mmCIF file of C-alpha atoms in Angstrom:
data_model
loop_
_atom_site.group_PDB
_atom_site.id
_atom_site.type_symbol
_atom_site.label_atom_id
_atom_site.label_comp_id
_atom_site.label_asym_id
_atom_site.label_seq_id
_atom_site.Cartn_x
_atom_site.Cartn_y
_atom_site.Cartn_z
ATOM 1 C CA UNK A 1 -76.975 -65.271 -134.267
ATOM 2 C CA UNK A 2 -78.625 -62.405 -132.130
ATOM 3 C CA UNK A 3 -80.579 -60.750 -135.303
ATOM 4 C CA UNK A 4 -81.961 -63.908 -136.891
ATOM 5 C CA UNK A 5 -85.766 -63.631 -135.707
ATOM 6 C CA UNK A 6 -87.758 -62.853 -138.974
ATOM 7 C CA UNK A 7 -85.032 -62.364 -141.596
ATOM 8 C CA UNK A 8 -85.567 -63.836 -144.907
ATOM 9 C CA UNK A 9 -82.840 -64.104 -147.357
ATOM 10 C CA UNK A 10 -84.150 -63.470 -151.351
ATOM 11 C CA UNK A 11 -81.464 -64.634 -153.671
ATOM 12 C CA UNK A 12 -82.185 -62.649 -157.146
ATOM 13 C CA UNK A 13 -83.583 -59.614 -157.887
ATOM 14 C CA UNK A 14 -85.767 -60.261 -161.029
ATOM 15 C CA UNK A 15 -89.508 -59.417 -160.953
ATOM 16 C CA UNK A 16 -90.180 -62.408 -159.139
ATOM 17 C CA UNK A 17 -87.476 -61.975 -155.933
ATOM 18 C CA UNK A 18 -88.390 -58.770 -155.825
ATOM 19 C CA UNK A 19 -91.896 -58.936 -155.704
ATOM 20 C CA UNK A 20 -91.633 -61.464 -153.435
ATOM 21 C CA UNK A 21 -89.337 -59.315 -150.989
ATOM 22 C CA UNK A 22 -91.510 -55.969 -151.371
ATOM 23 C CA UNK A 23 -94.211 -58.724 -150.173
ATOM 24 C CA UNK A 24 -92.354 -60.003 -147.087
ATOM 25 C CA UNK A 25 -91.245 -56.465 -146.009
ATOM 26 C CA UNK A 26 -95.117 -55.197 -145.843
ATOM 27 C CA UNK A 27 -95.696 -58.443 -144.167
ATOM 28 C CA UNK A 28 -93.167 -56.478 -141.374
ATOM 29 C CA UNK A 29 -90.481 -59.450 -142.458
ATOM 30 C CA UNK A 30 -87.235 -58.118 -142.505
ATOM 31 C CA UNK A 31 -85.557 -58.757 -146.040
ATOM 32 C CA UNK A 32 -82.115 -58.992 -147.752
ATOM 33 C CA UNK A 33 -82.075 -59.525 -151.843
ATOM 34 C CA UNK A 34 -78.601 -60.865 -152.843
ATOM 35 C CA UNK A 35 -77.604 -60.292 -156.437
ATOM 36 C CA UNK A 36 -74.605 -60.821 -158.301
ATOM 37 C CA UNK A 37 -75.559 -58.536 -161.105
ATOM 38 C CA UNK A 38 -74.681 -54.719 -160.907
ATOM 39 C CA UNK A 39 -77.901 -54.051 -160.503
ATOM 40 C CA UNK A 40 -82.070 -55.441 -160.423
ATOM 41 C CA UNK A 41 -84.244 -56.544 -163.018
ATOM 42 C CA UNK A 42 -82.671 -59.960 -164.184
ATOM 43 C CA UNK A 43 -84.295 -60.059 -167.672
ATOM 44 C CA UNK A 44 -86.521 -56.670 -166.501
ATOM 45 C CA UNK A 45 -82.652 -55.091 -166.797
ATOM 46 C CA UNK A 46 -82.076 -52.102 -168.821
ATOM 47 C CA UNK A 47 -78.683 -51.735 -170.602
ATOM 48 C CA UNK A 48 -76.958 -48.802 -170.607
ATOM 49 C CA UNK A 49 -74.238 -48.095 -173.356
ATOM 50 C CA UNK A 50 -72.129 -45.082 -174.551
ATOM 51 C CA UNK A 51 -71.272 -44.788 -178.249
ATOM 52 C CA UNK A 52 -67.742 -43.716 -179.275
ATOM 53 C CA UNK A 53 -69.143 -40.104 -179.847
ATOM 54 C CA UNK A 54 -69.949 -39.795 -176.357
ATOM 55 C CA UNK A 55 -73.961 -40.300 -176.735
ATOM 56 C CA UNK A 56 -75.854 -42.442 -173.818
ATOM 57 C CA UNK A 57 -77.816 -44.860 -174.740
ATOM 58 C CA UNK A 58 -79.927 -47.439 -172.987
ATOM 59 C CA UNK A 59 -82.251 -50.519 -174.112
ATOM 60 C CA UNK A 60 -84.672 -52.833 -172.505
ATOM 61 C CA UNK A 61 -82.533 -55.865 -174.078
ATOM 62 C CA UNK A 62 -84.730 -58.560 -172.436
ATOM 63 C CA UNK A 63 -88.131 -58.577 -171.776
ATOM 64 C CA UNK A 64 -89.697 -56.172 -174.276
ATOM 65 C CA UNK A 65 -92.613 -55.740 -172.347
ATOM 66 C CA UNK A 66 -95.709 -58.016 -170.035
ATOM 67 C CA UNK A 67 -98.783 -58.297 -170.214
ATOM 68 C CA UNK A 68 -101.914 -59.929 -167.096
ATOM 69 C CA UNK A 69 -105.028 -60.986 -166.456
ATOM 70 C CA UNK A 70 -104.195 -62.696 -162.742
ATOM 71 C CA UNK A 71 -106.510 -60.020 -160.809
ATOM 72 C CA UNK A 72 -103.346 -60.079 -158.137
ATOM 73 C CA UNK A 73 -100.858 -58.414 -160.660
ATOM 74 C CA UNK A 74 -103.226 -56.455 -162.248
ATOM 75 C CA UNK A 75 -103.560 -54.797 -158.683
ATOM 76 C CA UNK A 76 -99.968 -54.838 -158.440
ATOM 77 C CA UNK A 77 -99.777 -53.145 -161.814
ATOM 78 C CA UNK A 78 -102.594 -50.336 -160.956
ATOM 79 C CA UNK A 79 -100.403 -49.590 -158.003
ATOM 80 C CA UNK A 80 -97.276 -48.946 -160.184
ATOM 81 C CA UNK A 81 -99.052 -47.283 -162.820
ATOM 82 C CA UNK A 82 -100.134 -45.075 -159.950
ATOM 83 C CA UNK A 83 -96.392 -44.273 -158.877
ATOM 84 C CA UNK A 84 -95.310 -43.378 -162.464
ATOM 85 C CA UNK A 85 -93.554 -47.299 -162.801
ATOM 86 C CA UNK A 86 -95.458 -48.893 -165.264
ATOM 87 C CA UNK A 87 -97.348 -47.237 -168.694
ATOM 88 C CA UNK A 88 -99.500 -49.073 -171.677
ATOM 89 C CA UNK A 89 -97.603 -49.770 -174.071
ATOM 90 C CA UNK A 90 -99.889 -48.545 -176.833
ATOM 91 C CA UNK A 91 -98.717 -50.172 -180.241
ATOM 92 C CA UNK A 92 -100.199 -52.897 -182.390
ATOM 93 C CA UNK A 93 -97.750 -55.662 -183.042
ATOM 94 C CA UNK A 94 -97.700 -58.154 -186.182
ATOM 95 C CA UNK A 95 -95.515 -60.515 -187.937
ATOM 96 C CA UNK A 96 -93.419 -60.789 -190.565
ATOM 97 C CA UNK A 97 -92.784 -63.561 -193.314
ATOM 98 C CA UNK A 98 -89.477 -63.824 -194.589
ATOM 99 C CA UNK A 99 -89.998 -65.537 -197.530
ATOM 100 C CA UNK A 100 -93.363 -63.343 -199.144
ATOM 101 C CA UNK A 101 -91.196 -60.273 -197.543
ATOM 102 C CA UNK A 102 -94.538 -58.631 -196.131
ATOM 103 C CA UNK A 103 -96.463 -57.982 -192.646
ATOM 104 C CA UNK A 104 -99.212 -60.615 -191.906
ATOM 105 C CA UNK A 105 -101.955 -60.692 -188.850
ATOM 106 C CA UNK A 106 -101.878 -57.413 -187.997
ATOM 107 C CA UNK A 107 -103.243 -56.945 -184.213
ATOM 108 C CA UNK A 108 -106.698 -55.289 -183.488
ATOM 109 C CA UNK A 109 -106.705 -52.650 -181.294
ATOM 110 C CA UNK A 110 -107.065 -53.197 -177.622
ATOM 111 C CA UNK A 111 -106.994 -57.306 -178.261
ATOM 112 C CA UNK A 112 -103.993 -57.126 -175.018
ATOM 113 C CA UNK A 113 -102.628 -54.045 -173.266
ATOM 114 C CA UNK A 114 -99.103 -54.384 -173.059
ATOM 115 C CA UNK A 115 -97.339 -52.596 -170.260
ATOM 116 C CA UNK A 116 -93.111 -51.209 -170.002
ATOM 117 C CA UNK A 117 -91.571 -50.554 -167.408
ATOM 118 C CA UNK A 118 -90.910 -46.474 -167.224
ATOM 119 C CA UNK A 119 -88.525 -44.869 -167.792
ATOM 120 C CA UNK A 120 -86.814 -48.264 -168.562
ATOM 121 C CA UNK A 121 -88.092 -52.248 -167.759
ATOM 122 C CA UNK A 122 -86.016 -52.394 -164.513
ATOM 123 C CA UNK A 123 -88.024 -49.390 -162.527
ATOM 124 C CA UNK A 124 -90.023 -51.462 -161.207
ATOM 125 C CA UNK A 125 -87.647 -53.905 -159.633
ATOM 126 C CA UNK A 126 -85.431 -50.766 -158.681
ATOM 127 C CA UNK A 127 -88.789 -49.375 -156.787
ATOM 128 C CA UNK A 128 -89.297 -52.777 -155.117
ATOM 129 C CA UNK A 129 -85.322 -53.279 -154.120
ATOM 130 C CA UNK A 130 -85.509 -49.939 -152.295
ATOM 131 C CA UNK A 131 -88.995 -50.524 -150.286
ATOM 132 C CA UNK A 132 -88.901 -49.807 -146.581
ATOM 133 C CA UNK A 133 -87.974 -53.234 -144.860
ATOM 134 C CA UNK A 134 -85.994 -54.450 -147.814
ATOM 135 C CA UNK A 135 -82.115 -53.915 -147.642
ATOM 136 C CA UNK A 136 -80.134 -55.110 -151.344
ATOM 137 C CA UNK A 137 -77.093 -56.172 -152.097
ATOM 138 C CA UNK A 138 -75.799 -56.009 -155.719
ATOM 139 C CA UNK A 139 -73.070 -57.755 -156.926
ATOM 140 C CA UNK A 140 -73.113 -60.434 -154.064
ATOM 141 C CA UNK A 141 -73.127 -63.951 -155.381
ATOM 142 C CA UNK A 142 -74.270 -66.591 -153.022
ATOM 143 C CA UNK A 143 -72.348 -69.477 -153.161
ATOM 144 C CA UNK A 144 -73.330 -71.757 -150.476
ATOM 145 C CA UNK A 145 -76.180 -72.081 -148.908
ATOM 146 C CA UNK A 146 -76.569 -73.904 -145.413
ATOM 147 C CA UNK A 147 -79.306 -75.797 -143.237
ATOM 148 C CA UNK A 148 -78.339 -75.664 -139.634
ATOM 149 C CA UNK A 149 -80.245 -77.950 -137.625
ATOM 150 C CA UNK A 150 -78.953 -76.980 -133.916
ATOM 151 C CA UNK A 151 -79.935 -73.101 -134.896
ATOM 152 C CA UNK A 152 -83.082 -74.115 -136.618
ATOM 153 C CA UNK A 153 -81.883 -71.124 -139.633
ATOM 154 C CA UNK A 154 -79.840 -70.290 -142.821
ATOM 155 C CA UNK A 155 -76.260 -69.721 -143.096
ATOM 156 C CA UNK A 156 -75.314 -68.010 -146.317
ATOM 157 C CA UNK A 157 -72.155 -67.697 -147.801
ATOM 158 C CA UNK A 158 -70.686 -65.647 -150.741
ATOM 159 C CA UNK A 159 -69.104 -67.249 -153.825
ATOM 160 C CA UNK A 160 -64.845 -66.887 -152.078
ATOM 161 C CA UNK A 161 -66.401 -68.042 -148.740
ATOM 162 C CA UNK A 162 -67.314 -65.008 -146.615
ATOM 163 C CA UNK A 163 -70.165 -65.147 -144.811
ATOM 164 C CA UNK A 164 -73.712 -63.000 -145.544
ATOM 165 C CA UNK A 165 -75.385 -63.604 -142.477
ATOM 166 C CA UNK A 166 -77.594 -66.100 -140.798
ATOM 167 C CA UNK A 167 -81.947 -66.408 -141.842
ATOM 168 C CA UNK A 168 -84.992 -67.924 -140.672
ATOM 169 C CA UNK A 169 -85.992 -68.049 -143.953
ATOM 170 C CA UNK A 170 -84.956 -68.017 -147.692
ATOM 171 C CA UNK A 171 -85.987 -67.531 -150.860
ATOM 172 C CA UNK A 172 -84.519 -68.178 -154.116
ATOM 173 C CA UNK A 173 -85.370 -67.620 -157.603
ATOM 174 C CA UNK A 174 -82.072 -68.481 -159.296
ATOM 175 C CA UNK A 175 -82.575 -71.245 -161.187
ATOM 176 C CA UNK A 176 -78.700 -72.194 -160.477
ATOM 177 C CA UNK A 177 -79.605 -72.409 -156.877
ATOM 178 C CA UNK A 178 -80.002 -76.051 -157.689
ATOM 179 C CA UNK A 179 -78.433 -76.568 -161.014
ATOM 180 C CA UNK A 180 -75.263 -78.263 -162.779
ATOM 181 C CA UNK A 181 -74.905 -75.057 -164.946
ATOM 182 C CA UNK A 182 -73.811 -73.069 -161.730
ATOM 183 C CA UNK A 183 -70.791 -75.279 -161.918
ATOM 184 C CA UNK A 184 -70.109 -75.035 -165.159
ATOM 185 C CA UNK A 185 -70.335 -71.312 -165.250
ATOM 186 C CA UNK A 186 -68.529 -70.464 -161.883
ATOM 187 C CA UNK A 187 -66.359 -73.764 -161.574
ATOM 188 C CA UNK A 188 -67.901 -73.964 -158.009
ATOM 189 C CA UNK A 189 -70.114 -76.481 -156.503
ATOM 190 C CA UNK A 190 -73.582 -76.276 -156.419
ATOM 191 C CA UNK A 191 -74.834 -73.918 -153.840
ATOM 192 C CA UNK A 192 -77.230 -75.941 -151.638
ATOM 193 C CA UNK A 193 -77.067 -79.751 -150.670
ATOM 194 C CA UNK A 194 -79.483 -80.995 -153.141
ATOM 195 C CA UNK A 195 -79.691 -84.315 -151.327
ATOM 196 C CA UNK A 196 -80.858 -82.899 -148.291
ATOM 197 C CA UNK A 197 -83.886 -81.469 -150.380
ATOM 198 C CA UNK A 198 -85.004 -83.938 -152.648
ATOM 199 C CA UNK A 199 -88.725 -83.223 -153.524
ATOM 200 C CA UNK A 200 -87.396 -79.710 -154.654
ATOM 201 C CA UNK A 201 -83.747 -81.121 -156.301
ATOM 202 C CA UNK A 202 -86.021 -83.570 -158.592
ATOM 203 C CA UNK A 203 -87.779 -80.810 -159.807
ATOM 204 C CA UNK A 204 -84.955 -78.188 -160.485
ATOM 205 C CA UNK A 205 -82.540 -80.516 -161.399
ATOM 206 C CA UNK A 206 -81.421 -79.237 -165.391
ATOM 207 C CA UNK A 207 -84.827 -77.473 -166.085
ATOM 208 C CA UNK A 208 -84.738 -76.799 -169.626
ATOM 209 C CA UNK A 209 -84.372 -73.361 -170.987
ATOM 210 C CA UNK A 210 -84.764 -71.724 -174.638
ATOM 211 C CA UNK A 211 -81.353 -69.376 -174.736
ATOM 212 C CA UNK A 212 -81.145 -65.994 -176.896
ATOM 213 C CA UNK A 213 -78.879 -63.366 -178.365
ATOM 214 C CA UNK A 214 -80.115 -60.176 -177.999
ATOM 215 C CA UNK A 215 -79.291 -57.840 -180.462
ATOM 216 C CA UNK A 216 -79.159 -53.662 -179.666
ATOM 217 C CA UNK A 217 -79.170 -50.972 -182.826
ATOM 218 C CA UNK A 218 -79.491 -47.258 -183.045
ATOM 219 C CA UNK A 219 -79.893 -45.730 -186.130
ATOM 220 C CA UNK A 220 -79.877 -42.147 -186.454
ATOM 221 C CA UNK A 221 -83.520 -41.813 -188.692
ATOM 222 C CA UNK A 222 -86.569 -43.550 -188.113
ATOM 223 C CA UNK A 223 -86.759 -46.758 -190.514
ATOM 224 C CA UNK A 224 -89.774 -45.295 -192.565
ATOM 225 C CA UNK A 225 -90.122 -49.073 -194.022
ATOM 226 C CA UNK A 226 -91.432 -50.345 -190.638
ATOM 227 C CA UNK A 227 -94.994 -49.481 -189.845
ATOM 228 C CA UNK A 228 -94.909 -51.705 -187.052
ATOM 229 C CA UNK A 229 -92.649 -51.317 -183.799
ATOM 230 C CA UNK A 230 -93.051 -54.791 -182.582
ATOM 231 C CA UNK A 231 -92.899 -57.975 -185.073
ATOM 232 C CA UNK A 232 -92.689 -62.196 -184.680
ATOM 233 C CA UNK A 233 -90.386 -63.126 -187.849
ATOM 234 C CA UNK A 234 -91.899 -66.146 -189.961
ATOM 235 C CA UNK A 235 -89.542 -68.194 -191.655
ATOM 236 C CA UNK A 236 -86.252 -67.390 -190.376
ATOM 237 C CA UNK A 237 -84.166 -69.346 -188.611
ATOM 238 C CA UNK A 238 -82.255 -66.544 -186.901
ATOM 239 C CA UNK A 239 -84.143 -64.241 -185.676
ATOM 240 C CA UNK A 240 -87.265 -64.820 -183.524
ATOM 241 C CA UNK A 241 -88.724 -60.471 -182.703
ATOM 242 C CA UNK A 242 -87.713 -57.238 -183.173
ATOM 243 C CA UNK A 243 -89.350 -54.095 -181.097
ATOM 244 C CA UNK A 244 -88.975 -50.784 -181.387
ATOM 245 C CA UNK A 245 -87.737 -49.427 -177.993
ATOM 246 C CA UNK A 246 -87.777 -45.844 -178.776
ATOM 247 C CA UNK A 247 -91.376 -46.156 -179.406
ATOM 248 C CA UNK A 248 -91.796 -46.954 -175.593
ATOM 249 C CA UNK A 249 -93.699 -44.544 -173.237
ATOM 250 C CA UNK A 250 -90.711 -42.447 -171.374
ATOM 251 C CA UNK A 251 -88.006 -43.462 -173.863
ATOM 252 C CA UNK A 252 -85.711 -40.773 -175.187
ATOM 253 C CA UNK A 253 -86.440 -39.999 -178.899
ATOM 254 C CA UNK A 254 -82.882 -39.085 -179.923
ATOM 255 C CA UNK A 255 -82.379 -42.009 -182.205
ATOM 256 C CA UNK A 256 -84.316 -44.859 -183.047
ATOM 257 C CA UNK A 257 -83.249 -48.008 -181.568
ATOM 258 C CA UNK A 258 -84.648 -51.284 -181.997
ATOM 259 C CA UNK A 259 -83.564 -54.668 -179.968
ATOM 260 C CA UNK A 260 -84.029 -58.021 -181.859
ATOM 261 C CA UNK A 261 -84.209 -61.441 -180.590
ATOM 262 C CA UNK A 262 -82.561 -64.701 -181.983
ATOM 263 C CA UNK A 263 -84.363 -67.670 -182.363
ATOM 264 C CA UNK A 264 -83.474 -70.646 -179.806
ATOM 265 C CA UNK A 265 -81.860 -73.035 -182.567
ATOM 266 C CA UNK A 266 -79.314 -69.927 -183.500
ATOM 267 C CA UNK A 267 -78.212 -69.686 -179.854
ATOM 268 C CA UNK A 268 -78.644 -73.059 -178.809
ATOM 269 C CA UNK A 269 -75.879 -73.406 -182.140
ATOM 270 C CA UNK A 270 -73.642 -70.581 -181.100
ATOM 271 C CA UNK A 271 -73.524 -71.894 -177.630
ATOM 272 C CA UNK A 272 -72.211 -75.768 -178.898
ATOM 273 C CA UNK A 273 -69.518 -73.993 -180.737
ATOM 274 C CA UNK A 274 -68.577 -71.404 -177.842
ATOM 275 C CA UNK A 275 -69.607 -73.074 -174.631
ATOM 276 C CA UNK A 276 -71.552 -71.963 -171.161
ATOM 277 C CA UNK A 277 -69.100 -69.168 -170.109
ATOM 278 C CA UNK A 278 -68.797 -65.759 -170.810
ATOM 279 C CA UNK A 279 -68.984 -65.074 -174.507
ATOM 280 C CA UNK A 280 -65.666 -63.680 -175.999
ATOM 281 C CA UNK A 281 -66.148 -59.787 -177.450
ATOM 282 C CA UNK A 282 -65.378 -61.759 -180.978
ATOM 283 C CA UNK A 283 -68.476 -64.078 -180.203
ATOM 284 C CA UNK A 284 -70.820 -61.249 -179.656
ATOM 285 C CA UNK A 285 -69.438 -59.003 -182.740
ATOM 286 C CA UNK A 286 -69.953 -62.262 -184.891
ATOM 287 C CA UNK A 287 -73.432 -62.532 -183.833
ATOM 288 C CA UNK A 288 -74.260 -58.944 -183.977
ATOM 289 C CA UNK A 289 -72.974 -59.206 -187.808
ATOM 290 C CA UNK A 290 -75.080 -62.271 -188.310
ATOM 291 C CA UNK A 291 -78.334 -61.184 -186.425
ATOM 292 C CA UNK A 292 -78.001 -57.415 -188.243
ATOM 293 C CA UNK A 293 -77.440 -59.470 -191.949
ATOM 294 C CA UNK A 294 -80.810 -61.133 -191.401
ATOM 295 C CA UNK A 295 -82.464 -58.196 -190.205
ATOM 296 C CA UNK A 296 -81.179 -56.349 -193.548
ATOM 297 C CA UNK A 297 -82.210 -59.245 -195.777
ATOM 298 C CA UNK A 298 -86.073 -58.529 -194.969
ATOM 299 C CA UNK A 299 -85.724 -55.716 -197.600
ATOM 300 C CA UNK A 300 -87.040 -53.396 -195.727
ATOM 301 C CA UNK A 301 -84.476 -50.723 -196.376
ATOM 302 C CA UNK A 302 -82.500 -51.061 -193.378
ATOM 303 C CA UNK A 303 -79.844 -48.697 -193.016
ATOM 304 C CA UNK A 304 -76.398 -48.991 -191.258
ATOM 305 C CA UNK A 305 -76.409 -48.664 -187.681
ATOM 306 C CA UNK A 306 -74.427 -46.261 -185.981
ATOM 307 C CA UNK A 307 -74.573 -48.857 -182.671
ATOM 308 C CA UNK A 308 -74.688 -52.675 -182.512
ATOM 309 C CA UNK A 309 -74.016 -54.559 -179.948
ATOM 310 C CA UNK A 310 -75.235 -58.529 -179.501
ATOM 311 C CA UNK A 311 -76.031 -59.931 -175.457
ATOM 312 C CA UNK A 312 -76.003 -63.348 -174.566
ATOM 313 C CA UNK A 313 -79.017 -64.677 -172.301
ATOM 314 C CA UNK A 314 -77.713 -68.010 -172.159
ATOM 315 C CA UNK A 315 -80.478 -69.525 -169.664
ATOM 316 C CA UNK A 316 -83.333 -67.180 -168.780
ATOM 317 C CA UNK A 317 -86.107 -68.194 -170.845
ATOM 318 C CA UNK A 318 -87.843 -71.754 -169.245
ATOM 319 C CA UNK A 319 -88.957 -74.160 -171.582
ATOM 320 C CA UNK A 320 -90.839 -75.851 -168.853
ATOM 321 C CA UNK A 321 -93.017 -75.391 -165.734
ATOM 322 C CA UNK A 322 -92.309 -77.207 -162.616
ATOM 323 C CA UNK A 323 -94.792 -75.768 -160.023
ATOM 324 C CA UNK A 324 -98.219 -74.675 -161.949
ATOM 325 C CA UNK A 325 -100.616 -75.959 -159.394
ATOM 326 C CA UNK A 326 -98.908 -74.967 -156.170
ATOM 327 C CA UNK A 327 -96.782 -71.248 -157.457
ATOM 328 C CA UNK A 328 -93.573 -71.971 -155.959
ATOM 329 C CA UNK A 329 -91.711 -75.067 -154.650
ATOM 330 C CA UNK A 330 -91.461 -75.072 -150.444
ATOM 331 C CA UNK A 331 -89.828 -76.972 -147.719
ATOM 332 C CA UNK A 332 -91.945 -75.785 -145.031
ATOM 333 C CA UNK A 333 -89.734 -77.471 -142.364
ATOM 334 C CA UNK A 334 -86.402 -75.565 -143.327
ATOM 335 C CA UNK A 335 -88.538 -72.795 -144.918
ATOM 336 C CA UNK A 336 -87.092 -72.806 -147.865
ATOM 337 C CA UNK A 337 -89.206 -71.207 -151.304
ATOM 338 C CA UNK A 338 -88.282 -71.525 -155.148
ATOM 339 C CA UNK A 339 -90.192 -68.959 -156.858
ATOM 340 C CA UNK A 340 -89.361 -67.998 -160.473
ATOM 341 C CA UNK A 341 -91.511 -67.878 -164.097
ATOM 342 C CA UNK A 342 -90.129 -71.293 -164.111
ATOM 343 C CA UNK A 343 -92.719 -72.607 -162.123
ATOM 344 C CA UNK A 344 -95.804 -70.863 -162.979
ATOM 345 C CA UNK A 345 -95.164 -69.600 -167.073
ATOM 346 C CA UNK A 346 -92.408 -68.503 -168.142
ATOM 347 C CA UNK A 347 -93.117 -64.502 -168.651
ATOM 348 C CA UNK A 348 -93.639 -62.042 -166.391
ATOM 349 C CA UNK A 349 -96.960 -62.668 -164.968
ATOM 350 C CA UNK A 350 -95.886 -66.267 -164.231
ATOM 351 C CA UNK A 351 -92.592 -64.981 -161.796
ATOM 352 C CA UNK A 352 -95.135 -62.136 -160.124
ATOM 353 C CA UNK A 353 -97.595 -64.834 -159.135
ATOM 354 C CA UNK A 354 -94.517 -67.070 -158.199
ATOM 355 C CA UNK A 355 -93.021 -64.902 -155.961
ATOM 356 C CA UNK A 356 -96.187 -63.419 -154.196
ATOM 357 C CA UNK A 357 -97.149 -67.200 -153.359
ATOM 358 C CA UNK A 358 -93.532 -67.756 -152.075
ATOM 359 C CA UNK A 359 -93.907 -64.884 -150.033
ATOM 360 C CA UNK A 360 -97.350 -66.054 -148.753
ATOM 361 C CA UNK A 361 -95.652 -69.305 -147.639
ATOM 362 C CA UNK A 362 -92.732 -67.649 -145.665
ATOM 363 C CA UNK A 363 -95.301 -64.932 -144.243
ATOM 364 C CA UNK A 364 -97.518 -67.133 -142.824
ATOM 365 C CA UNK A 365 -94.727 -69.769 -141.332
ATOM 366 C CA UNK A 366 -92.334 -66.952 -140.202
ATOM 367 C CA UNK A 367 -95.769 -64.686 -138.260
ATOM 368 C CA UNK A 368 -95.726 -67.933 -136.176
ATOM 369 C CA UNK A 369 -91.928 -67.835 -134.904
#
């Protein structure tokens, strides 16, 4: 228990953890991000893939890109534009209707500047993982999380047991911190003793969330059809927006490659059929199939693809917010912060205002220890 003064435990490494430990560290708090991915981002993750050939690919399979007007993240974004993180984004977007086959509401120019993450979506959280103060740990799942009265701090332990080390503080912005769905996915108990937190439990309990199959292609020529690189589809019920994320500043121009999103219903459908776990290879080469079919049937002369693969994002999209006045949820007796898009909006501004007002609460609780 010797090293506990001013250590704050961030569980997740999304825009919103990480923002909120790059916060704490130049607040001189001593921070440790645990993540069971491979690696930051959450849905600011880039993929990478290798075709059979031997060529590297890589894809921004989640969020396709963010936009602001909070004057705190537009700050935030100056500063990583200034360190070669962030670039504009300089493409109109529209949308397409299935059923007329033809663009509508084309975008003026300059109506929203929409920034990417360069050279892929996750440099940004990969800057903020590696600040000065800030120590990360990928591929650690946290699987219990404990209030100890007699030490007044955090016990942490990983998902077979082990412990991670004791905290004054901690932060999460894993939704499954407090939710069912962490059983059902891991077969464990819930991580934290939701009864001993009950403001925060009623809140968190089962928030709702819009799931999505994401949907990766390369093609070896530009599709010539598409004078667009971002589109909303009207009229389908499978898929929801495709981008173009070649087109992005920094992006290799090798091949083309475009990710498309399913709608809700068509993933909300696959999962009743499949279930909460781990999608089977055959599950994801169905979908691909099905997502690439509807993509084709725009008649917009799509070729064949000489890569497709389908993701699963079973619960990363909110359909709700539970925090829009305050930012983030906090027990400021057990200093304990929620901060996630969840609670502000559920995009990327919303988790970079969450987790700078977590990180505001622990600061100014944890300068007074």
């Amino acid at each position: 228990m010797a090293n506990v003064a001013a250590k704050v435990a961030v569980i997740g490494s999304g825009i919103s953890g990480a923002v909120c430990a790059s916060t704490l560290a130049k607040n001189g708090i001593s921070v440790t991000i645990f993540e069971s991915g491979r690696g930051p981002g959450g849905r600011m993750s880039q993929r990478r893939e290798m075709t059979e050939d031997g060529r590297e690919l890589h894809f921004d399979h989640g969020v396709p890109y963010f936009s602001a007007k909070n004057p705190d993240v537009l700050r935030l974004i100056c500063e990583w534009q200034s360190k070669g993180l962030v670039a504009e984004w300089k493409e109109k977007f529209a949308t397409f209707d299935c059923d007329a086959k033809q663009f509508l509401d084309i975008e003026q120019e300059g109506l929203e500047k929409k920034y990417v993450g360069v050279p892929g979506m996750n440099s940004i959280c990969k800057s903020l993982c590696q600040e000065p103060g800030v120590q990360s740990r990928f591929g650690v799942g946290v699987g219990r999380l404990e209030w100890l009265d007699n030490e007044d701090s955090w016990s942490l332990m990983g998902l077979n047991g082990e412990s991670l080390g004791y905290f004054k503080g901690v932060v999460t912005s894993d939704k499954s911190t407090f939710s069912q769905r962490f059983t059902n996915v891991t077969g464990k108990p819930v991580p934290i003793d939701m009864e001993k937190f009950p403001e925060i439990s009623l809140k968190m309990t089962e928030i709702p969330v819009n799931p999505c199959f994401a949907l990766m292609l390369a093609f070896e020529e530009p599709l010539t059809e598409i004078p667009i690189r971002g589109f909303s589809f009207k009229s389908s019920k499978v898929l929801h927006r495709a981008f173009c994320d070649s087109s992005k500043p920094g992006r290799s121009r090798n091949s083309e490659r475009w990710v498309l999103h399913s709608t809700a219903e068509y993933a909300q459908d696959v999962i009743a059929q499949t279930g909460l776990q781990k999608p089977s290879s055959a599950t994801l080469t169905k979908v691909a199939e099905e997502l690439f079919q509807e993509f084709q049937s725009t008649k917009l002369s799509i070729p064949q693809a000489f890569f497709k693969k389908a993701h699963r994002w079973g619960s990363a999209f909110p359909a709700i917010s539970v925090a829009e006045n305050e930012k983030c949820l906090w027990d400021a007796k057990k200093r304990l912060a929620v901060c996630g898009d969840f609670c502000v909006s559920p995009n990327v501004e919303g988790a970079i205002i969450s987790g700078l007002a977590a990180a505001a609460k622990c600061s100014e609780v944890l300068c007074r220890l």
